């Protein structure tokens, strides 16, 4: 697995953020997609020319995004493959140098292609994301590298390759600190996913430490947001998994872990309801976990 090197950190020419279109129609199409205005998006995409090839790449990329938003993943895959091909032709067409911007855009296309493949339960999603990551190491921002490292962690989790998943999570953690957009939130997401991977591996003490770190970063990001309350719920779940793992061998430790989990669940139970419909599923999960933790504690 690739990692961030000292030379990467010292580069002064590394771009920031994510790739953005310059064509007005593409800008309008992207905005319409983000706002779920499908017919407007389709209209703007249709108005993007198919020549030169760089414009065609954006046209097909946006068509792929639109199809993906509408859960038409085979259609999304086809459009994104066309966009990637066009981007790479532009990127490598010059005999003397590569067009870094075109290759950076091609990596963005591969990132979305990997998502479309994963939604079709295709294991080659990992390979699309790995190609995107390698391109982003050379031509992308730290935000983009972090995004793809997290995608690779998810791919490995889906494929039940938990050891690889935790390694990609650690790569994402290293990258998150270098990002320009909401670095605390990115740290929190990375540590939270690492906690899940470590739990699957049975490394419960490390998982608890990771979940605590995720909680700290969510509170640094915005302690008044629903994500901060969810972090208490997530940490409680990891503590309960640890308690279950020592239930038959260390009764005192299990009790300690369950009592701590119940304390975090109580906090979550107070903080989640004010978020209304956004937190309905979280409130339900909190109630279920509280009931289970109490029953487990009573049985000790």
Short mmCIF file of C-alpha atoms in Angstrom, two decimals:
data_model
loop_
_atom_site.label_atom_id
_atom_site.label_comp_id
_atom_site.label_asym_id
_atom_site.label_seq_id
_atom_site.Cartn_x
_atom_site.Cartn_y
_atom_site.Cartn_z
CA UNK A 1 0.00 0.00 0.00
CA UNK A 2 1.22 3.46 -0.83
CA UNK A 3 1.84 6.00 1.89
CA UNK A 4 2.52 9.71 2.16
CA UNK A 5 6.25 10.39 2.01
CA UNK A 6 8.23 13.31 3.34
CA UNK A 7 8.65 14.59 -0.21
CA UNK A 8 4.86 14.64 -0.59
CA UNK A 9 4.52 16.81 2.53
CA UNK A 10 7.18 19.22 1.29
CA UNK A 11 5.69 19.78 -2.15
CA UNK A 12 4.75 23.42 -2.64
CA UNK A 13 2.87 22.85 -5.90
CA UNK A 14 0.34 20.32 -4.61
CA UNK A 15 -3.21 21.47 -5.43
CA UNK A 16 -5.87 21.96 -2.76
CA UNK A 17 -9.50 20.90 -2.55
CA UNK A 18 -11.17 18.95 -5.34
CA UNK A 19 -11.36 19.25 -9.12
CA UNK A 20 -13.89 21.85 -10.28
CA UNK A 21 -15.25 22.45 -13.81
CA UNK A 22 -14.57 25.68 -15.69
CA UNK A 23 -17.21 25.26 -18.41
CA UNK A 24 -20.32 27.23 -17.39
CA UNK A 25 -22.69 24.45 -18.44
CA UNK A 26 -20.69 21.92 -16.44
CA UNK A 27 -20.79 24.21 -13.39
CA UNK A 28 -24.57 24.54 -13.71
CA UNK A 29 -24.97 20.79 -14.22
CA UNK A 30 -22.90 19.98 -11.14
CA UNK A 31 -24.93 22.45 -9.06
CA UNK A 32 -28.19 20.92 -10.30
CA UNK A 33 -26.97 17.40 -9.45
CA UNK A 34 -26.05 18.48 -5.91
CA UNK A 35 -29.51 20.04 -5.53
CA UNK A 36 -31.29 16.93 -6.96
CA UNK A 37 -32.71 18.87 -9.90
CA UNK A 38 -32.40 15.99 -12.33
CA UNK A 39 -34.11 17.52 -15.38
CA UNK A 40 -32.07 20.73 -15.13
CA UNK A 41 -28.88 18.69 -14.79
CA UNK A 42 -29.76 16.64 -17.86
CA UNK A 43 -30.43 19.81 -19.85
CA UNK A 44 -27.07 21.34 -18.94
CA UNK A 45 -25.19 18.10 -19.63
CA UNK A 46 -26.80 17.83 -23.07
CA UNK A 47 -25.56 21.34 -23.88
CA UNK A 48 -21.90 20.47 -23.19
CA UNK A 49 -20.12 19.83 -26.52
CA UNK A 50 -18.47 16.51 -27.37
CA UNK A 51 -15.39 18.23 -28.74
CA UNK A 52 -12.68 18.97 -27.76
CA UNK A 53 -12.03 15.77 -25.86
CA UNK A 54 -11.63 17.54 -22.54
CA UNK A 55 -15.20 18.84 -22.79
CA UNK A 56 -16.45 15.37 -23.68
CA UNK A 57 -14.73 13.97 -20.59
CA UNK A 58 -16.65 16.41 -18.38
CA UNK A 59 -19.88 15.70 -20.24
CA UNK A 60 -19.60 11.95 -19.60
CA UNK A 61 -18.38 12.44 -16.02
CA UNK A 62 -21.44 14.51 -15.19
CA UNK A 63 -23.69 12.01 -16.96
CA UNK A 64 -22.13 9.31 -14.78
CA UNK A 65 -22.67 11.36 -11.62
CA UNK A 66 -26.29 11.98 -12.54
CA UNK A 67 -26.94 8.30 -13.23
CA UNK A 68 -25.30 7.38 -9.93
CA UNK A 69 -27.46 9.84 -8.00
CA UNK A 70 -30.50 8.16 -9.57
CA UNK A 71 -29.20 4.71 -8.57
CA UNK A 72 -28.64 3.75 -12.22
CA UNK A 73 -25.23 2.28 -11.52
CA UNK A 74 -24.61 0.24 -14.71
CA UNK A 75 -25.39 3.39 -16.71
CA UNK A 76 -23.12 5.38 -14.41
CA UNK A 77 -20.31 2.88 -14.91
CA UNK A 78 -20.53 3.13 -18.71
CA UNK A 79 -20.45 6.94 -18.70
CA UNK A 80 -17.59 7.12 -16.21
CA UNK A 81 -15.48 4.66 -18.18
CA UNK A 82 -15.92 6.90 -21.23
CA UNK A 83 -14.98 9.97 -19.16
CA UNK A 84 -11.85 8.28 -17.79
CA UNK A 85 -10.72 7.20 -21.25
CA UNK A 86 -11.11 10.73 -22.60
CA UNK A 87 -9.31 12.25 -19.62
CA UNK A 88 -6.35 9.91 -19.98
CA UNK A 89 -6.04 10.54 -23.71
CA UNK A 90 -5.84 14.27 -22.97
CA UNK A 91 -3.47 13.68 -20.06
CA UNK A 92 -0.97 11.59 -22.02
CA UNK A 93 -1.35 13.10 -25.52
CA UNK A 94 1.69 15.37 -25.34
CA UNK A 95 4.89 13.55 -26.32
CA UNK A 96 7.07 15.60 -23.94
CA UNK A 97 4.98 15.92 -20.76
CA UNK A 98 1.74 14.90 -19.09
CA UNK A 99 -1.21 17.22 -18.52
CA UNK A 100 -1.41 17.04 -14.74
CA UNK A 101 -4.85 18.68 -14.55
CA UNK A 102 -6.32 16.12 -16.94
CA UNK A 103 -4.82 13.24 -14.96
CA UNK A 104 -6.09 14.75 -11.73
CA UNK A 105 -9.55 14.88 -13.28
CA UNK A 106 -9.15 11.29 -14.49
CA UNK A 107 -8.45 10.26 -10.89
CA UNK A 108 -11.68 11.97 -9.79
CA UNK A 109 -13.54 9.97 -12.44
CA UNK A 110 -11.99 6.71 -11.19
CA UNK A 111 -13.03 7.58 -7.62
CA UNK A 112 -16.68 7.80 -8.74
CA UNK A 113 -16.30 4.73 -10.94
CA UNK A 114 -15.16 2.72 -7.93
CA UNK A 115 -18.27 3.82 -6.05
CA UNK A 116 -20.53 2.76 -8.95
CA UNK A 117 -18.82 -0.63 -9.08
CA UNK A 118 -19.15 -1.13 -5.33
CA UNK A 119 -22.85 -0.37 -5.46
CA UNK A 120 -23.12 -3.20 -7.97
CA UNK A 121 -21.28 -5.45 -5.49
CA UNK A 122 -18.30 -5.64 -7.83
CA UNK A 123 -15.00 -6.37 -6.10
CA UNK A 124 -13.09 -4.55 -8.85
CA UNK A 125 -14.20 -1.34 -7.13
CA UNK A 126 -10.98 -1.72 -5.14
CA UNK A 127 -8.86 -1.69 -8.31
CA UNK A 128 -10.57 1.46 -9.63
CA UNK A 129 -9.95 3.19 -6.32
CA UNK A 130 -6.36 1.97 -6.14
CA UNK A 131 -5.70 3.45 -9.60
CA UNK A 132 -7.30 6.70 -8.46
CA UNK A 133 -5.14 6.75 -5.33
CA UNK A 134 -1.92 6.25 -7.29
CA UNK A 135 -2.83 9.10 -9.62
CA UNK A 136 -3.79 11.32 -6.72
CA UNK A 137 -0.47 10.66 -5.02
CA UNK A 138 1.19 12.29 -8.04
CA UNK A 139 -1.35 14.87 -9.13
CA UNK A 140 -4.05 15.27 -6.47
CA UNK A 141 -4.59 17.21 -3.28
CA UNK A 142 -4.39 15.75 0.20
CA UNK A 143 -8.18 16.07 0.42
CA UNK A 144 -8.49 13.90 -2.70
CA UNK A 145 -5.96 11.35 -1.45
CA UNK A 146 -7.83 11.13 1.86
CA UNK A 147 -11.12 10.60 0.04
CA UNK A 148 -9.74 7.66 -1.92
CA UNK A 149 -7.91 6.13 1.05
CA UNK A 150 -11.26 6.04 2.84
CA UNK A 151 -12.90 4.51 -0.23
CA UNK A 152 -10.25 1.79 -0.28
CA UNK A 153 -10.88 1.11 3.41
CA UNK A 154 -14.60 0.66 2.67
CA UNK A 155 -13.83 -1.60 -0.30
CA UNK A 156 -11.69 -3.81 1.93
CA UNK A 157 -14.36 -3.88 4.63
CA UNK A 158 -17.00 -4.95 2.11
CA UNK A 159 -14.65 -7.70 0.92
CA UNK A 160 -13.99 -8.70 4.58
CA UNK A 161 -10.31 -7.88 4.24
CA UNK A 162 -10.25 -6.17 7.61
CA UNK A 163 -6.49 -6.08 8.04
CA UNK A 164 -6.11 -4.20 4.76
CA UNK A 165 -9.02 -1.98 5.75
CA UNK A 166 -7.29 -0.89 8.96
CA UNK A 167 -4.08 -0.14 7.05
CA UNK A 168 -5.97 2.12 4.65
CA UNK A 169 -7.65 3.78 7.63
CA UNK A 170 -4.23 4.59 9.06
CA UNK A 171 -3.16 6.03 5.71
CA UNK A 172 -6.33 8.18 5.76
CA UNK A 173 -5.51 9.36 9.29
CA UNK A 174 -2.09 10.51 8.15
CA UNK A 175 -3.57 12.35 5.19
CA UNK A 176 -6.43 13.94 7.13
CA UNK A 177 -4.01 16.10 9.09
CA UNK A 178 -2.72 17.60 5.84
CA UNK A 179 -6.11 18.42 4.33
CA UNK A 180 -7.42 21.94 3.84
CA UNK A 181 -11.16 21.27 4.16
CA UNK A 182 -12.55 20.29 7.60
CA UNK A 183 -9.49 18.36 8.81
CA UNK A 184 -11.04 17.54 12.23
CA UNK A 185 -14.07 15.93 10.58
CA UNK A 186 -11.79 13.92 8.31
CA UNK A 187 -9.71 12.80 11.30
CA UNK A 188 -12.90 11.78 13.08
CA UNK A 189 -14.18 9.75 10.13
CA UNK A 190 -10.81 8.03 9.71
CA UNK A 191 -10.51 7.08 13.37
CA UNK A 192 -14.13 5.92 13.47
CA UNK A 193 -13.67 3.61 10.52
CA UNK A 194 -10.43 2.33 12.04
CA UNK A 195 -12.34 1.46 15.22
CA UNK A 196 -14.79 -0.59 13.16
CA UNK A 197 -11.99 -2.42 11.34
CA UNK A 198 -10.14 -3.19 14.58
CA UNK A 199 -13.36 -4.47 16.17
CA UNK A 200 -13.82 -6.86 13.25
CA UNK A 201 -10.25 -8.06 13.81
CA UNK A 202 -10.96 -8.69 17.50
CA UNK A 203 -8.48 -6.00 18.57
CA UNK A 204 -10.94 -4.48 21.02
CA UNK A 205 -8.64 -2.40 23.22
CA UNK A 206 -7.20 -0.65 20.16
CA UNK A 207 -10.72 -0.23 18.78
CA UNK A 208 -11.86 1.52 21.97
CA UNK A 209 -8.87 3.87 21.81
CA UNK A 210 -9.67 4.67 18.17
CA UNK A 211 -13.35 5.29 18.93
CA UNK A 212 -12.37 7.64 21.78
CA UNK A 213 -10.11 9.55 19.41
CA UNK A 214 -12.90 9.77 16.83
CA UNK A 215 -15.21 11.19 19.51
CA UNK A 216 -12.61 13.82 20.46
CA UNK A 217 -12.22 14.94 16.84
CA UNK A 218 -15.99 15.15 16.25
CA UNK A 219 -16.22 17.44 19.26
CA UNK A 220 -13.31 19.55 18.01
CA UNK A 221 -15.05 19.79 14.64
CA UNK A 222 -18.44 20.87 16.04
CA UNK A 223 -19.57 19.74 19.48
CA UNK A 224 -23.11 21.02 18.79
CA UNK A 225 -23.59 18.87 15.66
CA UNK A 226 -25.39 15.54 15.47
CA UNK A 227 -22.08 13.88 14.61
CA UNK A 228 -20.78 14.65 18.11
CA UNK A 229 -23.78 12.90 19.68
CA UNK A 230 -23.42 9.96 17.30
CA UNK A 231 -19.79 9.62 18.37
CA UNK A 232 -20.95 8.85 21.92
CA UNK A 233 -23.26 6.20 20.51
CA UNK A 234 -20.48 4.72 18.37
CA UNK A 235 -18.02 4.65 21.28
CA UNK A 236 -20.62 2.90 23.44
CA UNK A 237 -21.03 0.24 20.75
CA UNK A 238 -17.28 -0.42 20.63
CA UNK A 239 -17.13 -0.62 24.44
CA UNK A 240 -19.97 -3.15 24.41
CA UNK A 241 -18.19 -5.30 21.82
CA UNK A 242 -15.12 -5.27 24.06
CA UNK A 243 -17.27 -6.25 27.04
CA UNK A 244 -18.75 -9.16 25.10
CA UNK A 245 -15.24 -10.35 24.22
CA UNK A 246 -14.25 -10.62 27.92
CA UNK A 247 -17.69 -11.59 29.25
CA UNK A 248 -16.71 -15.16 30.14
CA UNK A 249 -13.10 -14.54 31.17
CA UNK A 250 -13.04 -11.23 33.08
CA UNK A 251 -16.30 -10.35 34.79
CA UNK A 252 -14.92 -7.22 36.50
CA UNK A 253 -13.58 -5.81 33.24
CA UNK A 254 -16.85 -6.53 31.46
CA UNK A 255 -18.80 -4.69 34.15
CA UNK A 256 -16.48 -1.69 33.93
CA UNK A 257 -16.81 -1.52 30.14
CA UNK A 258 -20.61 -1.87 30.22
CA UNK A 259 -21.01 0.83 32.85
CA UNK A 260 -18.90 3.19 30.76
CA UNK A 261 -20.94 2.31 27.67
CA UNK A 262 -24.17 3.07 29.56
CA UNK A 263 -22.79 6.47 30.56
CA UNK A 264 -22.12 7.38 26.93
CA UNK A 265 -25.52 6.01 25.90
CA UNK A 266 -27.19 8.20 28.51
CA UNK A 267 -25.43 11.25 27.08
CA UNK A 268 -26.46 10.27 23.55
CA UNK A 269 -30.05 9.71 24.70
CA UNK A 270 -30.15 13.32 25.93
CA UNK A 271 -28.39 14.89 22.95
CA UNK A 272 -29.90 13.06 19.96
CA UNK A 273 -33.69 13.74 20.18
CA UNK A 274 -33.44 17.53 19.60
CA UNK A 275 -32.06 16.83 16.12
CA UNK A 276 -35.49 15.50 15.12
CA UNK A 277 -35.96 13.39 11.95
CA UNK A 278 -32.22 13.50 11.22
CA UNK A 279 -31.54 11.41 14.33
CA UNK A 280 -34.56 9.07 14.45
CA UNK A 281 -32.50 5.99 13.55
CA UNK A 282 -29.81 7.00 16.04
CA UNK A 283 -32.35 7.36 18.86
CA UNK A 284 -33.71 3.91 18.05
CA UNK A 285 -30.20 2.44 18.04
CA UNK A 286 -29.44 4.16 21.34
CA UNK A 287 -32.53 2.63 22.96
CA UNK A 288 -31.70 -0.84 21.65
CA UNK A 289 -28.06 -0.65 22.76
CA UNK A 290 -29.05 0.64 26.21
CA UNK A 291 -31.47 -2.26 26.67
CA UNK A 292 -28.86 -4.79 25.55
CA UNK A 293 -26.10 -3.31 27.75
CA UNK A 294 -28.36 -3.40 30.83
CA UNK A 295 -29.40 -7.00 30.20
CA UNK A 296 -25.77 -8.01 29.71
CA UNK A 297 -24.76 -6.20 32.90
CA UNK A 298 -27.58 -7.84 34.89
CA UNK A 299 -26.42 -11.25 33.74
CA UNK A 300 -22.93 -10.83 35.16
#
